[in-house]
Amino acid sequence: MRRLENILVTGGAGFIGGNFIRLLLENTPDFSGRIINLDALTYAGNIASLSDVQAKFGGERYCFEQGDIRDVGLVADIFEKYGIDTVVHFAAESHVDRSIVKPDAFVQTNILGTFTLLEAARRYWAGRDGVLFHHVSTDEVYGSLGETGAFTETTPYAPRSPYSASKASSDHMVMAFYHTYGLPVTLSNCSNNYGPYQFPEKLIPLMILNLKERKPLPVYGDGRNVRDWIHVDDHNRAVWRILQCSKIGESYNIGGENEWENIRLIQTLIEIVAKAVGADADDLNRLVAFVKDRPGHDRRYAMNCTKIKRELNWERVIDFEEGLVKTVDWYLGNIEWVDGVRSGAYRCWIEKNYKER
Ligand code: NAD
Ligand code: TDX
């Protein structure tokens, strides 16, 4: 039996990790344990995203530790102090464009950080049972698809960006710890997430906010690249299923089985935003601006999720277009949060590195 009593969530001040913490504490009746959120609060981490969780569960079922997953001493102390029995490892540098401009941080956090956590778990868990290290990864490790087909768990890895190469490396290290040391691990590879609290450098929130502010909508290349979109809560419910009933040493694909060309998605967002703010969709459409393509831009991702559906009885439940409408409403209604995360480090970085776009 897995304990699931003292769960270390890394990167819990970020988009997916924060939504995971809220889902578990607010909306998962069969979870009664405690969550320890370890996050360095980089430009992408915003602890204000969890202020309601802190107010409701702080000290008892929710504890925040600010720190770096590469900090060997700190990570060991956290295992000891809280009696960690489960790790859900979200912390990462997560944005492909940044990995192209400045890959160093991706090697540091995604590779070295994951290794540090694995070593700490291996030491602290020696002789303990009921423990699990779950590593959260991406469909991008599989590379780029042609017109047809979908990634399965046995598709060979072929990462093509510094981001996906760093995630692939961490996936391999996780599996190496399972095979070599018998560390109880699981791994999930998920497609593109959307939903509340996503940092507005990613496609969907960026487009919503640019539409609101009547700024150009930068479409990379011909706009025909395809992504498979899933709501963050559907992703996180799959992670919870994995914690509860997966088989050790297995990896699981998670996706929406919901493919959209970028340009079609942007046009759908234009219609939703136009309706929400009472603007003319044709006027907003004029904001579309085709720009220089992302170097090495993967053409198409698609996920085959048969394994997790069949073995863990998981299903995506959130309809994409309904989820998009709610996400647009969330961004339009949470401008204070947006202003908070867009100030400071992010703004400086954009000004320094993104002049050409
Ligand atoms: P995010 O960028 O929103 O959040 C990352 C969090 O990690 C931030 O809170 C940041 O402060 C923290 N962090 C970064 N470096 C750290 C370090 N060295 N030590 C401690 N904390 C650190 O990312 P996200 O979109 O929530 O992604 C979470 C995970 O899910 C990542 O591992 C990512 O690769 C994976 N993933 C993301 C998507 C997606 O569509 N966003 C899809 C599949 C998989
Ligand atoms: O301004 C933009 N214009 C544009 O055309 C941006 C930011 C993106 N795009 C395109 C690039 C991609 O084809 O939209 C698509 C989605 O881009 P991102 O939001 O940057 O996501 P992607 O590169 O697909 O990676 C995401 O999904 C997999 C997450 O950022 C990763 O962390 C995750 O692993």
mmCIF file of N, CA, C and O in Angstrom, residues 18 24-25 30 63 69 72 185 214 221 253 269 277 337 339:
data_model
loop_
_atom_site.group_PDB
_atom_site.id
_atom_site.type_symbol
_atom_site.label_atom_id
_atom_site.label_comp_id
_atom_site.label_asym_id
_atom_site.label_seq_id
_atom_site.Cartn_x
_atom_site.Cartn_y
_atom_site.Cartn_z
ATOM 1 N N GLY A 18 0.862 24.047 -8.833
ATOM 2 C CA GLY A 18 -0.075 24.809 -8.003
ATOM 3 C C GLY A 18 -1.496 24.295 -8.154
ATOM 4 O O GLY A 18 -2.235 24.145 -7.170
ATOM 5 N N LEU A 24 -5.773 18.572 -4.947
ATOM 6 C CA LEU A 24 -5.684 17.547 -3.901
ATOM 7 C C LEU A 24 -6.320 18.021 -2.593
ATOM 8 O O LEU A 24 -7.066 17.274 -1.952
ATOM 9 N N LEU A 25 -6.025 19.261 -2.210
ATOM 10 C CA LEU A 25 -6.509 19.726 -0.909
ATOM 11 C C LEU A 25 -7.983 20.125 -0.935
ATOM 12 O O LEU A 25 -8.710 19.921 0.033
ATOM 13 N N ASP A 30 -10.534 11.462 -1.330
ATOM 14 C CA ASP A 30 -9.754 10.306 -0.868
ATOM 15 C C ASP A 30 -8.287 10.665 -0.565
ATOM 16 O O ASP A 30 -7.478 9.782 -0.312
ATOM 17 N N CYS A 63 2.430 23.027 3.669
ATOM 18 C CA CYS A 63 3.602 23.781 4.132
ATOM 19 C C CYS A 63 4.413 24.221 2.915
ATOM 20 O O CYS A 63 4.612 23.421 1.983
ATOM 21 N N ILE A 69 15.767 22.930 -5.798
ATOM 22 C CA ILE A 69 15.845 21.450 -5.786
ATOM 23 C C ILE A 69 17.280 20.951 -5.973
ATOM 24 O O ILE A 69 17.552 19.781 -5.750
ATOM 25 N N VAL A 72 21.457 20.234 -2.094
ATOM 26 C CA VAL A 72 21.538 18.878 -1.532
ATOM 27 C C VAL A 72 21.143 18.859 -0.052
ATOM 28 O O VAL A 72 20.322 18.031 0.383
ATOM 29 N N VAL A 185 9.741 4.246 -8.691
ATOM 30 C CA VAL A 185 9.450 5.443 -9.490
ATOM 31 C C VAL A 185 8.287 5.177 -10.434
ATOM 32 O O VAL A 185 8.002 4.033 -10.793
ATOM 33 N N ARG A 214 -5.166 44.434 -27.095
ATOM 34 C CA ARG A 214 -5.101 44.797 -28.527
ATOM 35 C C ARG A 214 -3.649 44.876 -29.024
ATOM 36 O O ARG A 214 -3.248 45.782 -29.754
ATOM 37 N N GLY A 221 5.984 30.844 -37.695
ATOM 38 C CA GLY A 221 5.978 30.114 -38.968
ATOM 39 C C GLY A 221 4.649 30.263 -39.679
ATOM 40 O O GLY A 221 4.085 31.349 -39.761
ATOM 41 N N ASN A 253 1.504 7.779 -20.752
ATOM 42 C CA ASN A 253 1.187 8.957 -21.558
ATOM 43 C C ASN A 253 -0.130 9.557 -21.083
ATOM 44 O O ASN A 253 -1.090 8.820 -20.818
ATOM 45 N N LEU A 269 -9.855 31.334 -30.069
ATOM 46 C CA LEU A 269 -9.676 32.259 -28.937
ATOM 47 C C LEU A 269 -10.168 33.666 -29.293
ATOM 48 O O LEU A 269 -10.766 34.351 -28.460
ATOM 49 N N VAL A 277 -15.610 40.257 -24.339
ATOM 50 C CA VAL A 277 -15.385 41.690 -24.089
ATOM 51 C C VAL A 277 -16.260 42.588 -24.968
ATOM 52 O O VAL A 277 -16.133 43.815 -24.933
ATOM 53 N N TRP A 337 -3.429 39.222 -10.716
ATOM 54 C CA TRP A 337 -2.482 38.094 -10.749
ATOM 55 C C TRP A 337 -1.559 38.239 -11.961
ATOM 56 O O TRP A 337 -0.338 38.085 -11.867
ATOM 57 N N ASP A 339 -0.744 40.965 -13.647
ATOM 58 C CA ASP A 339 0.203 42.076 -13.465
ATOM 59 C C ASP A 339 1.326 41.651 -12.524
ATOM 60 O O ASP A 339 2.490 41.978 -12.752
#
